[in-house]
Amino acid sequence: MRAKVRILKVKTGGFTIFINPKDAQEWKIHPNDLIRIESGKRSVYGSAAISDFVGVGEVGLSEDILESHQFSEGEVVALSPAGTPESVRYIKKKMRGEKLRKVEIETIVKDIVDRKLRNTEISAFVTALEINGLDMDEIAALTIAMAETGDMLDIDRKPIMDVHSIGGVPGNKTNVIVVPIVAAAGLTIPKTSSRAITSAAGTADVVEVLTNVTLSLDEIKRIVEKIGACLVWGGALNLAPADDLTIHVERRLSLDPRGLMLASIMSKKYAIGSQYILIDIPTGKGVKVETMEEARSLAKDFIELGKRLGQYVEVAITYGGQPIGHTIGPALEAKEALETLMTGKGPGSLVEKAIGLAGILLEMGGVAPKGMGRKVAREILESGKAYQKMREIIEEQGGNPDIKPEDIPIGDKTYTIHAQSSGYVTAIDNKAITAIAREAGAPEDKGAGIMLHVKVGEKVKEGDPLFTIHAESEGKLDKAIVLARRLEPIKIEGMVLQVVGNL
Ligand SMILES: O=P(O)(O)OC[C@H]1O[C@H](OP(=O)(O)O)[C@H](O)[C@@H]1O
Ligand SMILES: Nc1ccnc(=O)[nH]1
């Protein structure tokens, strides 16, 4: 079947191919069928949408397709039903708990990248991995396939350091501070981050408040070779392109299966050419890893996977029992990170974690003596050198280096939850905090989130403010308030926990 291309000013969140109802009837094409269009050597797969948006003999392409594929108005293309990809059989094999062969994993990844597998099948794959997992052979195959189906970067400025958190803990803006400290010490650190997966703000979401995070590989190479660092969104690059497509599904399910997480992180590190990598595993109640035993097991897998990829990995198991710092949500976290860089001071949990991780990297990179890294990192932060480096990163990535915390817009629809009793904060529920921040609109609404007024261990009196919800719409604020009242994320207990008597 042949048709003329119509460029449609419509984004559908996926590769969508619009077909006129008369053609669909004649060509026996049904809504959501997988369709292949090709012209010469170029081809693309997409989901059929039957619509009068296009005339008979025309095929409409959504903007999503045109962001990565060159087709021109009026171009004649061949159109054919694509049928069910072979990789669906391999996904069902994993659903049955069977081990996948290297070639089967490679086929799944390629079909994800080629958009033959769509959110339905990707969701099934993510769920199968959550339930049945992957062994190290499968994880290594998945990692390499994810990296090799995309571009690889060769940065001349060596050694190349990297840091990456498995995430999961609210407010984890730590690496926004770690990266400038490490780069200010003269090391090279091309940091790529994903957007939020299970949290209310991924590092890419936070940095995007301060500067552009969507850059090309050539721009990244230029910037990193010039100033030693970047803070960019991995999904914008063709680095491990399957990663962002699976993360899009993971975010909807708020899932991050262990094997896929290992591959997701290490495929990006492998593609960008990192040689010395520090992995942060936040551990505690309400995050991805809840026990030290699990954390050590995951750490060993990261180190083993690194060995298979020719990368040196160290792992920091960090405290994840409550949010990092006082802010959750892209703009609120960007504001707190910028304040900390500018002043060299900030919330204890944030500063101590940042200089701890940065210290390890300085020692790994040979610019601080063993055991002195933390001290050197603190000096770099407190001297303002880290802030100066962050200004360079912001400017080189297309932002305003003079941005101030007060310039950052945060949600002006607010509501503060107060203490219903006096006592001590004994727990802050990470999952509840994230759920409330997301209900308020984060991370899509940059200004949405939560400002914490208390942390674990602090004394409160009845009526004291506990946290303030920020939203960009009244409707989302109202929903977040209802959820906050139901979940009560901050636990307050007096020294007398319970009176038992008159039994
Ligand atoms: O917390 P959740 O959303 O599950 O995990 C995603 C976050 O964890 C990693 O953090 P970093 O980039 O190493 O700072 C990712 O890049 C992303 O920002
Ligand atoms: N699954 C992931 C967790 C954290 N960071 C990533 O890039 N991917």
Short mmCIF file of C-alpha atoms and ligand atoms in Angstrom, two decimals:
data_model
loop_
_atom_site.label_atom_id
_atom_site.label_comp_id
_atom_site.label_asym_id
_atom_site.label_seq_id
_atom_site.Cartn_x
_atom_site.Cartn_y
_atom_site.Cartn_z
CA MET A 1 0.00 0.00 0.00
CA ARG A 2 1.34 3.48 -0.81
CA ALA A 3 0.34 6.84 0.59
CA LYS A 4 1.47 10.44 0.76
CA VAL A 5 2.90 11.78 4.04
CA ARG A 6 0.99 14.45 5.95
CA ILE A 7 2.91 16.14 8.74
CA LEU A 8 0.46 16.53 11.65
CA LYS A 9 0.96 19.10 14.40
CA VAL A 10 -0.03 16.59 17.06
CA LYS A 11 1.92 14.80 19.80
CA THR A 12 0.47 11.54 21.07
CA GLY A 13 3.25 10.44 23.46
CA GLY A 14 4.17 7.68 21.07
CA PHE A 15 4.75 6.91 17.40
CA THR A 16 1.27 7.30 15.87
CA ILE A 17 0.35 6.83 12.22
CA PHE A 18 -2.99 8.34 11.12
CA ILE A 19 -4.94 6.56 8.38
CA ASN A 20 -8.17 7.62 6.69
CA PRO A 21 -11.17 5.37 7.55
CA LYS A 22 -11.73 4.45 3.87
CA ASP A 23 -8.11 3.35 3.44
CA ALA A 24 -8.24 1.48 6.75
CA GLN A 25 -11.31 -0.37 5.54
CA GLU A 26 -9.68 -1.25 2.24
CA TRP A 27 -6.32 -2.15 3.77
CA LYS A 28 -7.93 -4.02 6.72
CA ILE A 29 -6.06 -1.90 9.23
CA HIS A 30 -7.55 -1.52 12.73
CA PRO A 31 -6.93 0.97 15.56
CA ASN A 32 -3.63 0.36 17.40
CA ASP A 33 -2.39 -2.14 14.80
CA LEU A 34 1.40 -2.02 14.49
CA ILE A 35 2.18 -0.42 11.13
CA ARG A 36 5.46 -0.09 9.26
CA ILE A 37 6.08 2.75 6.87
CA GLU A 38 9.15 2.91 4.68
CA SER A 39 10.72 5.08 2.05
CA GLY A 40 13.94 3.85 0.53
CA LYS A 41 16.17 2.75 3.41
CA ARG A 42 14.20 4.68 6.03
CA SER A 43 11.49 2.90 7.95
CA VAL A 44 9.58 3.42 11.17
CA TYR A 45 7.00 1.50 13.18
CA GLY A 46 3.96 3.10 14.74
CA SER A 47 0.49 2.52 16.08
CA ALA A 48 -2.43 3.01 13.70
CA ALA A 49 -4.99 5.69 14.47
CA ILE A 50 -8.00 5.75 12.15
CA SER A 51 -9.09 9.33 11.54
CA ASP A 52 -10.38 11.91 9.09
CA PHE A 53 -7.38 14.02 10.08
CA VAL A 54 -5.95 12.75 6.80
CA GLY A 55 -7.54 12.24 3.40
CA VAL A 56 -7.75 9.08 1.32
CA GLY A 57 -4.30 8.13 0.05
CA GLU A 58 -2.60 10.08 2.84
CA VAL A 59 -0.79 8.93 5.98
CA GLY A 60 -0.43 11.31 8.93
CA LEU A 61 2.68 11.21 11.13
CA SER A 62 2.64 12.51 14.70
CA GLU A 63 5.34 14.94 15.81
CA ASP A 64 6.75 12.20 18.06
CA ILE A 65 7.90 10.35 14.93
CA LEU A 66 9.31 13.45 13.27
CA GLU A 67 11.47 14.27 16.31
CA SER A 68 13.70 11.34 15.38
CA HIS A 69 12.81 10.40 11.79
CA GLN A 70 13.06 12.48 8.60
CA PHE A 71 9.91 12.36 6.49
CA SER A 72 8.68 15.27 4.37
CA GLU A 73 5.22 16.54 3.45
CA GLY A 74 3.89 14.82 0.33
CA GLU A 75 6.60 12.15 0.35
CA VAL A 76 5.27 8.85 -0.98
CA VAL A 77 5.82 5.96 1.45
CA ALA A 78 5.01 2.27 1.48
CA LEU A 79 2.75 1.16 4.34
CA SER A 80 2.30 -2.39 5.67
CA PRO A 81 0.85 -4.13 8.73
CA ALA A 82 3.77 -5.24 10.91
CA GLY A 83 2.18 -8.10 12.83
CA THR A 84 3.33 -9.30 16.24
CA PRO A 85 7.10 -8.97 16.87
CA GLU A 86 9.02 -12.16 17.72
CA SER A 87 10.18 -10.44 20.93
CA VAL A 88 6.67 -10.76 22.40
CA ARG A 89 7.34 -14.50 22.60
CA TYR A 90 10.51 -13.79 24.62
CA ILE A 91 8.64 -11.45 26.98
CA LYS A 92 6.13 -14.22 27.61
CA LYS A 93 9.07 -16.57 28.25
CA LYS A 94 10.22 -14.24 31.03
CA MET A 95 6.63 -14.02 32.30
CA ARG A 96 6.88 -17.79 32.79
CA GLY A 97 10.07 -17.29 34.77
CA GLU A 98 12.38 -18.80 32.17
CA LYS A 99 15.93 -17.59 31.54
CA LEU A 100 16.36 -15.51 28.40
CA ARG A 101 19.21 -16.13 25.97
CA LYS A 102 21.49 -13.24 25.02
CA VAL A 103 20.02 -13.04 21.51
CA GLU A 104 16.46 -12.98 22.93
CA ILE A 105 17.33 -10.07 25.21
CA GLU A 106 18.99 -8.26 22.32
CA THR A 107 15.83 -8.75 20.24
CA ILE A 108 13.60 -7.35 22.99
CA VAL A 109 15.83 -4.28 23.39
CA LYS A 110 16.07 -3.68 19.63
CA ASP A 111 12.30 -3.97 19.24
CA ILE A 112 11.79 -1.47 22.08
CA VAL A 113 14.17 0.97 20.40
CA ASP A 114 12.57 0.38 16.97
CA ARG A 115 9.16 1.04 18.58
CA LYS A 116 7.91 -2.40 17.55
CA LEU A 117 7.18 -2.96 21.23
CA ARG A 118 4.88 -0.35 22.68
CA ASN A 119 3.82 0.58 26.20
CA THR A 120 1.57 -2.47 26.48
CA GLU A 121 4.34 -4.95 25.76
CA ILE A 122 6.97 -2.90 27.62
CA SER A 123 4.71 -2.88 30.70
CA ALA A 124 4.45 -6.66 30.44
CA PHE A 125 8.23 -6.91 30.19
CA VAL A 126 8.81 -4.60 33.19
CA THR A 127 6.24 -6.51 35.23
CA ALA A 128 7.79 -9.86 34.28
CA LEU A 129 11.19 -8.57 35.42
CA GLU A 130 9.67 -7.31 38.67
CA ILE A 131 8.16 -10.73 39.36
CA ASN A 132 10.75 -13.13 37.94
CA GLY A 133 13.96 -11.09 37.87
CA LEU A 134 17.16 -11.53 35.84
CA ASP A 135 20.39 -13.32 36.66
CA MET A 136 23.76 -11.66 36.13
CA ASP A 137 24.22 -13.12 32.64
CA GLU A 138 20.85 -11.67 31.60
CA ILE A 139 21.61 -8.34 33.28
CA ALA A 140 24.96 -8.05 31.50
CA ALA A 141 23.35 -8.91 28.16
CA LEU A 142 20.57 -6.37 28.79
CA THR A 143 23.08 -3.68 29.77
CA ILE A 144 25.24 -4.10 26.71
CA ALA A 145 22.24 -4.38 24.38
CA MET A 146 20.77 -1.17 25.84
CA ALA A 147 24.08 0.65 25.37
CA GLU A 148 24.88 -0.71 21.92
CA THR A 149 21.45 0.10 20.44
CA GLY A 150 22.34 3.75 21.01
CA ASP A 151 25.27 6.10 20.56
CA MET A 152 28.47 5.85 22.57
CA LEU A 153 30.52 8.88 23.60
CA ASP A 154 34.31 9.13 23.59
CA ILE A 155 35.46 11.93 25.88
CA ASP A 156 39.17 12.73 25.59
CA ARG A 157 39.55 14.20 29.07
CA LYS A 158 40.43 11.16 31.22
CA PRO A 159 40.03 9.61 33.81
CA ILE A 160 36.26 9.75 33.55
CA MET A 161 34.41 9.62 36.85
CA ASP A 162 30.71 9.11 37.40
CA VAL A 163 28.19 8.93 40.20
CA HIS A 164 24.69 7.52 40.10
CA SER A 165 22.03 6.88 42.70
CA ILE A 166 19.56 4.02 42.39
CA GLY A 167 17.11 6.66 43.64
CA GLY A 168 14.00 5.92 45.64
CA VAL A 169 14.49 8.44 48.44
CA PRO A 170 12.52 11.70 48.24
CA GLY A 171 14.51 14.93 47.96
CA ASN A 172 17.62 13.19 46.61
CA LYS A 173 19.12 16.28 44.97
CA THR A 174 22.53 15.18 46.26
CA ASN A 175 24.27 14.74 42.93
CA VAL A 176 23.45 18.29 41.91
CA ILE A 177 26.02 19.18 44.59
CA VAL A 178 28.38 16.21 44.21
CA VAL A 179 29.07 16.81 40.50
CA PRO A 180 30.28 20.44 40.79
CA ILE A 181 32.45 19.53 43.82
CA VAL A 182 34.16 16.71 41.90
CA ALA A 183 34.60 18.82 38.76
CA ALA A 184 35.91 21.78 40.81
CA ALA A 185 38.67 19.43 41.99
CA GLY A 186 39.74 19.03 38.35
CA LEU A 187 38.20 15.63 37.67
CA THR A 188 35.99 14.81 34.68
CA ILE A 189 32.41 13.80 35.48
CA PRO A 190 29.87 13.67 32.57
CA LYS A 191 26.76 13.12 34.67
CA THR A 192 23.64 11.79 32.97
CA SER A 193 20.46 11.46 34.97
CA SER A 194 17.04 10.06 34.33
CA ARG A 195 13.83 11.81 35.13
CA ALA A 196 11.78 10.63 38.11
CA ILE A 197 11.00 6.93 38.21
CA THR A 198 9.56 6.29 41.65
CA SER A 199 10.29 9.71 43.20
CA ALA A 200 8.67 13.13 42.80
CA ALA A 201 11.73 14.54 41.03
CA GLY A 202 14.61 12.89 39.22
CA THR A 203 17.87 14.75 39.02
CA ALA A 204 17.16 15.65 35.39
CA ASP A 205 13.85 17.20 36.50
CA VAL A 206 15.66 19.23 39.18
CA VAL A 207 18.53 20.46 37.01
CA GLU A 208 16.08 21.39 34.24
CA VAL A 209 14.81 24.14 36.58
CA LEU A 210 18.30 25.69 36.51
CA THR A 211 19.45 25.09 32.93
CA ASN A 212 18.91 23.08 29.76
CA VAL A 213 19.33 19.32 30.21
CA THR A 214 18.42 18.32 26.66
CA LEU A 215 21.69 18.48 24.76
CA SER A 216 23.26 16.55 21.89
CA LEU A 217 26.19 14.22 22.37
CA ASP A 218 28.43 16.66 20.48
CA GLU A 219 27.41 19.47 22.83
CA ILE A 220 28.08 17.26 25.85
CA LYS A 221 31.50 16.28 24.52
CA ARG A 222 32.36 19.96 23.96
CA ILE A 223 31.13 21.04 27.40
CA VAL A 224 32.75 18.20 29.34
CA GLU A 225 36.10 18.61 27.57
CA LYS A 226 35.93 22.33 28.31
CA ILE A 227 34.76 22.44 31.97
CA GLY A 228 35.00 18.82 33.09
CA ALA A 229 31.33 18.21 33.82
CA CYS A 230 27.71 18.24 32.72
CA LEU A 231 24.36 17.52 34.34
CA VAL A 232 22.08 16.29 31.56
CA TRP A 233 19.04 14.11 30.89
CA GLY A 234 20.06 10.71 29.58
CA GLY A 235 16.70 10.31 27.85
CA ALA A 236 17.32 13.25 25.53
CA LEU A 237 20.37 11.62 24.07
CA ASN A 238 20.53 8.54 21.96
CA LEU A 239 22.46 6.98 24.85
CA ALA A 240 20.84 3.63 25.70
CA PRO A 241 17.58 4.77 24.04
CA ALA A 242 15.59 1.80 25.40
CA ASP A 243 16.20 3.13 28.91
CA ASP A 244 13.93 6.14 28.72
CA LEU A 245 11.21 4.11 27.00
CA THR A 246 11.19 1.60 29.85
CA ILE A 247 11.48 4.35 32.47
CA HIS A 248 8.37 6.00 30.97
CA VAL A 249 6.47 2.79 31.79
CA GLU A 250 8.19 2.30 35.15
CA ARG A 251 7.12 5.80 36.23
CA ARG A 252 3.46 4.97 35.53
CA LEU A 253 3.77 1.78 37.57
CA SER A 254 6.18 3.33 40.11
CA LEU A 255 8.27 0.20 39.66
CA ASP A 256 12.02 -0.24 39.24
CA PRO A 257 12.81 -3.96 38.91
CA ARG A 258 16.25 -4.81 40.33
CA GLY A 259 17.77 -6.27 37.15
CA LEU A 260 16.40 -3.53 34.94
CA MET A 261 17.65 -0.89 37.39
CA LEU A 262 21.19 -2.33 37.21
CA ALA A 263 21.06 -2.36 33.42
CA SER A 264 19.40 1.05 33.19
CA ILE A 265 22.14 2.72 35.23
CA MET A 266 25.17 0.86 33.94
CA SER A 267 24.14 1.04 30.27
CA LYS A 268 24.26 4.83 30.45
CA LYS A 269 27.57 4.78 32.32
CA TYR A 270 28.98 2.38 29.70
CA ALA A 271 27.68 4.46 26.78
CA ILE A 272 29.16 7.70 28.08
CA GLY A 273 32.52 6.00 28.70
CA SER A 274 32.70 6.27 32.50
CA GLN A 275 35.69 4.48 33.95
CA TYR A 276 35.33 5.03 37.73
CA ILE A 277 31.76 4.91 39.01
CA LEU A 278 30.32 5.49 42.45
CA ILE A 279 26.86 4.01 42.97
CA ASP A 280 24.68 5.38 45.77
CA ILE A 281 22.24 2.89 47.33
CA PRO A 282 19.90 4.75 49.69
CA THR A 283 18.76 2.18 52.24
CA GLY A 284 15.97 2.27 54.76
CA LYS A 285 12.25 2.00 55.32
CA GLY A 286 10.15 3.07 52.33
CA VAL A 287 12.88 3.13 49.66
CA LYS A 288 13.94 0.64 46.98
CA VAL A 289 16.36 -1.17 49.26
CA GLU A 290 15.20 -1.61 52.84
CA THR A 291 17.92 -3.68 54.51
CA MET A 292 21.71 -3.60 54.69
CA GLU A 293 21.75 -7.23 53.53
CA GLU A 294 19.83 -6.33 50.35
CA ALA A 295 22.06 -3.28 49.87
CA ARG A 296 25.26 -5.34 50.11
CA SER A 297 23.88 -7.90 47.67
CA LEU A 298 22.94 -5.17 45.17
CA ALA A 299 26.33 -3.54 45.68
CA LYS A 300 28.09 -6.79 44.77
CA ASP A 301 26.00 -7.03 41.60
CA PHE A 302 26.91 -3.47 40.57
CA ILE A 303 30.59 -4.25 41.13
CA GLU A 304 30.33 -7.54 39.21
CA LEU A 305 28.45 -5.90 36.36
CA GLY A 306 31.09 -3.17 36.24
CA LYS A 307 33.83 -5.80 35.97
CA ARG A 308 32.04 -7.40 33.02
CA LEU A 309 31.88 -3.98 31.35
CA GLY A 310 35.48 -3.05 32.14
CA GLN A 311 34.45 -0.35 34.61
CA TYR A 312 35.64 0.14 38.19
CA VAL A 313 32.68 0.46 40.55
CA GLU A 314 32.50 1.39 44.20
CA VAL A 315 29.23 1.53 46.10
CA ALA A 316 28.13 3.79 48.95
CA ILE A 317 25.25 2.44 51.00
CA THR A 318 23.62 5.59 52.33
CA TYR A 319 20.91 6.47 54.84
CA GLY A 320 17.53 6.54 53.12
CA GLY A 321 15.23 6.36 56.13
CA GLN A 322 13.76 9.81 55.54
CA PRO A 323 13.84 12.47 52.76
CA ILE A 324 17.15 14.17 51.98
CA GLY A 325 17.08 17.84 52.94
CA HIS A 326 13.81 19.71 53.40
CA THR A 327 12.42 19.86 49.86
CA ILE A 328 10.70 17.42 47.52
CA GLY A 329 9.77 18.38 43.95
CA PRO A 330 11.80 19.78 41.02
CA ALA A 331 11.74 23.53 41.72
CA LEU A 332 11.85 23.24 45.49
CA GLU A 333 14.81 20.85 45.25
CA ALA A 334 16.61 23.05 42.71
CA LYS A 335 16.17 26.02 45.05
CA GLU A 336 17.62 24.09 48.01
CA ALA A 337 20.53 22.73 45.98
CA LEU A 338 21.40 26.18 44.62
CA GLU A 339 21.21 27.73 48.11
CA THR A 340 23.54 25.02 49.43
CA LEU A 341 26.05 25.56 46.61
CA MET A 342 25.94 29.35 46.97
CA THR A 343 26.37 29.43 50.75
CA GLY A 344 28.35 26.21 51.23
CA LYS A 345 25.83 25.34 53.92
CA GLY A 346 22.49 23.54 53.96
CA PRO A 347 20.46 20.79 55.61
CA GLY A 348 22.72 18.34 57.41
CA SER A 349 21.42 15.29 55.57
CA LEU A 350 22.05 16.94 52.19
CA VAL A 351 25.47 18.42 52.91
CA GLU A 352 26.82 15.38 54.76
CA LYS A 353 25.65 13.00 52.01
CA ALA A 354 27.01 15.22 49.25
CA ILE A 355 30.48 15.69 50.75
CA GLY A 356 30.55 12.02 51.68
CA LEU A 357 29.91 10.86 48.12
CA ALA A 358 32.09 13.58 46.62
CA GLY A 359 34.87 12.63 49.03
CA ILE A 360 34.83 9.04 47.85
CA LEU A 361 35.03 10.20 44.22
CA LEU A 362 37.97 12.52 44.98
CA GLU A 363 39.83 9.59 46.52
CA MET A 364 38.87 7.28 43.60
CA GLY A 365 40.15 9.94 41.21
CA GLY A 366 43.42 10.37 43.06
CA VAL A 367 42.99 14.04 43.95
CA ALA A 368 42.54 13.45 47.68
CA PRO A 369 44.54 11.15 49.97
CA LYS A 370 42.75 8.07 51.31
CA GLY A 371 40.50 9.09 54.15
CA MET A 372 40.79 12.82 53.37
CA GLY A 373 38.27 13.03 50.53
CA ARG A 374 35.38 14.17 52.70
CA LYS A 375 37.47 16.99 54.18
CA VAL A 376 38.64 18.15 50.76
CA ALA A 377 35.07 18.00 49.43
CA ARG A 378 33.80 20.10 52.32
CA GLU A 379 36.50 22.71 51.66
CA ILE A 380 35.56 22.86 47.97
CA LEU A 381 31.90 23.35 48.89
CA GLU A 382 32.48 25.90 51.64
CA SER A 383 35.05 27.88 49.62
CA GLY A 384 32.49 28.55 46.86
CA LYS A 385 34.52 26.66 44.24
CA ALA A 386 31.69 24.16 43.78
CA TYR A 387 29.25 27.03 43.21
CA GLN A 388 31.57 28.59 40.63
CA LYS A 389 31.74 25.26 38.81
CA MET A 390 27.95 24.97 38.93
CA ARG A 391 27.71 28.44 37.37
CA GLU A 392 29.92 27.17 34.54
CA ILE A 393 27.75 24.09 34.07
CA ILE A 394 24.57 26.19 34.05
CA GLU A 395 25.98 28.65 31.53
CA GLU A 396 27.56 26.09 29.19
CA GLN A 397 24.29 24.14 29.08
CA GLY A 398 22.40 27.26 28.06
CA GLY A 399 21.10 28.62 31.37
CA ASN A 400 21.60 31.86 33.29
CA PRO A 401 24.63 31.47 35.59
CA ASP A 402 23.36 34.35 37.73
CA ILE A 403 20.13 32.53 38.61
CA LYS A 404 19.28 33.00 42.27
CA PRO A 405 17.12 30.77 44.51
CA GLU A 406 14.53 33.54 44.73
CA ASP A 407 14.27 33.55 40.93
CA ILE A 408 12.94 29.99 40.94
CA PRO A 409 9.13 29.88 40.70
CA ILE A 410 7.46 27.44 43.10
CA GLY A 411 3.82 26.45 43.29
CA ASP A 412 1.87 29.34 44.84
CA LYS A 413 -1.13 27.20 45.81
CA THR A 414 -0.05 26.11 49.28
CA TYR A 415 -1.39 24.37 52.35
CA THR A 416 0.44 23.68 55.62
CA ILE A 417 -0.18 20.61 57.77
CA HIS A 418 0.26 21.22 61.52
CA ALA A 419 1.09 18.92 64.44
CA GLN A 420 -1.98 17.46 66.13
CA SER A 421 0.00 16.68 69.28
CA SER A 422 3.26 17.51 71.01
CA GLY A 423 6.21 15.14 71.09
CA TYR A 424 9.09 14.10 68.84
CA VAL A 425 9.14 13.29 65.12
CA THR A 426 9.87 9.56 65.13
CA ALA A 427 9.35 8.81 61.44
CA ILE A 428 8.71 10.43 58.06
CA ASP A 429 7.12 8.01 55.58
CA ASN A 430 9.12 8.28 52.33
CA LYS A 431 6.48 6.65 50.14
CA ALA A 432 3.72 8.82 51.58
CA ILE A 433 5.74 12.01 51.07
CA THR A 434 6.40 11.04 47.46
CA ALA A 435 2.75 10.15 46.87
CA ILE A 436 1.57 13.50 48.24
CA ALA A 437 4.12 15.45 46.19
CA ARG A 438 3.09 13.56 43.06
CA GLU A 439 -0.60 14.15 43.85
CA ALA A 440 0.25 17.87 44.03
CA GLY A 441 1.60 17.60 40.46
CA ALA A 442 5.32 16.81 40.74
CA PRO A 443 7.42 16.11 38.72
CA GLU A 444 5.46 17.27 35.64
CA ASP A 445 4.46 20.51 37.42
CA LYS A 446 7.92 21.80 38.31
CA GLY A 447 6.67 24.04 41.11
CA ALA A 448 4.76 21.29 42.88
CA GLY A 449 6.08 19.42 45.88
CA ILE A 450 6.59 19.55 49.61
CA MET A 451 8.60 21.76 51.95
CA LEU A 452 9.36 19.90 55.21
CA HIS A 453 9.51 22.03 58.35
CA VAL A 454 10.65 19.18 60.60
CA LYS A 455 12.89 16.08 60.30
CA VAL A 456 13.18 12.91 62.35
CA GLY A 457 14.28 13.52 65.93
CA GLU A 458 13.04 17.08 66.21
CA LYS A 459 10.71 18.17 69.01
CA VAL A 460 7.33 19.63 68.05
CA LYS A 461 4.51 21.26 69.93
CA GLU A 462 0.86 20.82 69.02
CA GLY A 463 0.05 23.33 66.28
CA ASP A 464 3.61 23.57 64.94
CA PRO A 465 3.89 23.46 61.11
CA LEU A 466 5.06 20.03 59.90
CA PHE A 467 5.12 20.46 56.11
CA THR A 468 3.74 22.69 53.39
CA ILE A 469 2.30 21.30 50.16
CA HIS A 470 2.95 23.39 47.02
CA ALA A 471 0.91 23.02 43.85
CA GLU A 472 0.34 24.93 40.63
CA SER A 473 -3.40 24.24 40.58
CA GLU A 474 -6.07 24.39 43.27
CA GLY A 475 -7.49 21.08 42.11
CA LYS A 476 -4.23 19.20 42.55
CA LEU A 477 -3.63 20.94 45.88
CA ASP A 478 -7.03 19.80 47.16
CA LYS A 479 -6.29 16.19 46.15
CA ALA A 480 -2.88 16.37 47.81
CA ILE A 481 -4.40 17.71 51.04
CA VAL A 482 -6.92 14.85 51.14
CA LEU A 483 -4.11 12.34 50.62
CA ALA A 484 -1.91 14.03 53.23
CA ARG A 485 -4.69 13.86 55.81
CA ARG A 486 -5.24 10.18 55.02
CA LEU A 487 -1.58 9.13 54.99
CA GLU A 488 -0.28 11.34 57.84
CA PRO A 489 3.36 10.93 56.68
CA ILE A 490 4.98 12.45 59.78
CA LYS A 491 4.76 10.39 62.96
CA ILE A 492 4.92 12.22 66.29
CA GLU A 493 5.29 10.40 69.56
CA GLY A 494 5.70 11.57 73.14
CA MET A 495 7.94 9.79 75.58
CA VAL A 496 4.82 8.13 77.03
CA LEU A 497 3.84 5.97 74.07
CA GLN A 498 0.72 4.43 75.58
CA VAL A 499 -1.06 4.22 78.89
CA VAL A 500 -2.37 0.75 79.68
CA GLY A 501 -4.72 0.40 82.61
CA ASN A 502 -8.23 -0.60 83.86
CA LEU A 503 -7.94 -3.83 81.84
O1 LIG B 1 14.24 8.13 42.81
P1 LIG B 1 13.78 7.56 41.53
O2 LIG B 1 12.85 8.49 40.80
O3 LIG B 1 13.23 6.16 41.62
O4 LIG B 1 15.13 7.35 40.66
C1 LIG B 1 15.51 8.15 39.65
C2 LIG B 1 16.63 9.05 40.04
O5 LIG B 1 17.77 8.36 40.54
C3 LIG B 1 18.92 8.72 39.80
O6 LIG B 1 19.50 9.86 40.43
P2 LIG B 1 20.92 10.55 40.06
O7 LIG B 1 20.80 10.99 38.64
O8 LIG B 1 22.00 9.55 40.21
O9 LIG B 1 21.03 11.71 40.99
C4 LIG B 1 18.31 8.99 38.44
O10 LIG B 1 19.13 9.70 37.57
C5 LIG B 1 17.07 9.72 38.78
O11 LIG B 1 17.32 11.06 38.98
N1 LIG B 2 16.29 2.50 37.07
C1 LIG B 2 17.06 3.58 37.33
C2 LIG B 2 17.18 4.04 38.62
C3 LIG B 2 17.96 5.15 38.83
N2 LIG B 2 18.59 5.74 37.80
C4 LIG B 2 18.45 5.28 36.55
O1 LIG B 2 19.04 5.86 35.59
N3 LIG B 2 17.68 4.19 36.30
#
